Amino acid sequence: MKGMSIIVKKVTQLVSGLMFLYGIYIITHGHLTPGGGFAGGAILAGSFILLVLAFGSDLLKLKKREEGSSVVESLAIFAFLILGVMALFIGTHVFFKNYLPAGTVGNLISAGVIPLYNIFVGIEVGAALFTIFLALAIFKEEVLE
Amino acid sequence: MEIILSGILIFMILGAIYAIHARDLLSALISCGIVGYGLVICFLLLKAPDLAIVQIVVETITLIIMVSVVLVSTRFELDKEPGFKHKSRLNHQLLGHILIAVFIGIVLLYSFRLAIMHLDSFGDHTLRMSEAYLEGAAEKTGSANLVTGVLFDFRGYDTFGEATILFTAVVGILTILRIKGRK
């Protein structure tokens, strides 16, 4: 996939970092403000998709493979499962039990395991959407060759 | 607020109908976007900002992917002349179809009105389970956002299933789309 014009490239350089930071903010404040893992992960994937669309798929040293994002996605969902299973061995033996101390409501570090779940679901959703986009782009290049 | 919501819903229905009948694929896609962004405004009016954020981001990403697919594909519909003929004669079969459609519409409207008359007023919840969730959920889960508390604490197993669905979708797409793997 080829890149776009220099105006699009400059605006992308300015905007994509802000989009990435906003996605991280939505994920980490998921237990305080509206949003959470799914919305923040989609925003993260959006910033990467914007970069690839503007600069072409030569960016990020892609070289016709999407194993990187696919491996990240699989690892994230594996960590999510491990966090859920660990509740079976700690305290009361209940699957997906909130076993960390809850803290005070409204602080950034509170709500036990929920922020960790949010972070891993965010990584999983972002990597999954980006993998789908990369698979479509790479498939197009392979057909056009 | 119901008047504004029904106005937006009618606008979304018009966009969906135009998307079916549009002769150009690109304009059909853009009128599909009307449905998604109208849904965002509906979610905001119904006070569901969590859903609105997810919907606006996912709608934008899917529109971008579909537009980039359409722009690369060969578009035969631009070369064709609008040459189909309108048959204006009203035969018996068409009359029968219209009568059946009007009859079914009247029956559906009557039964919907019967069903709506027995509902509670807008916003009242009658389920006992939701009251148990709402009472002291912040103290039980420790999360100030009630939606996240329900998603990741009360219904953590459901959320894990949703994430697994996304994982399965990625595996399926990689299996179908990769050409190198097939060789």
PDB file of N, CA and C in Angstrom, chain A residues 20 52 101:
ATOM      1  N   PHE A  20      -2.924   8.095  20.396  1.00  0.00           N
ATOM      2  CA  PHE A  20      -2.388   6.980  21.184  1.00  0.00           C
ATOM      3  C   PHE A  20      -2.493   7.286  22.673  1.00  0.00           C
ATOM      4  N   VAL A  52      -0.566   3.701   9.183  1.00  0.00           N
ATOM      5  CA  VAL A  52      -0.328   2.829   8.031  1.00  0.00           C
ATOM      6  C   VAL A  52      -0.995   3.398   6.781  1.00  0.00           C
ATOM      7  N   PRO A 101      -7.114  -5.909  46.971  1.00  0.00           N
ATOM      8  CA  PRO A 101      -7.862  -4.974  47.822  1.00  0.00           C
ATOM      9  C   PRO A 101      -8.497  -3.848  47.010  1.00  0.00           C
TER      10      PRO A 101
END
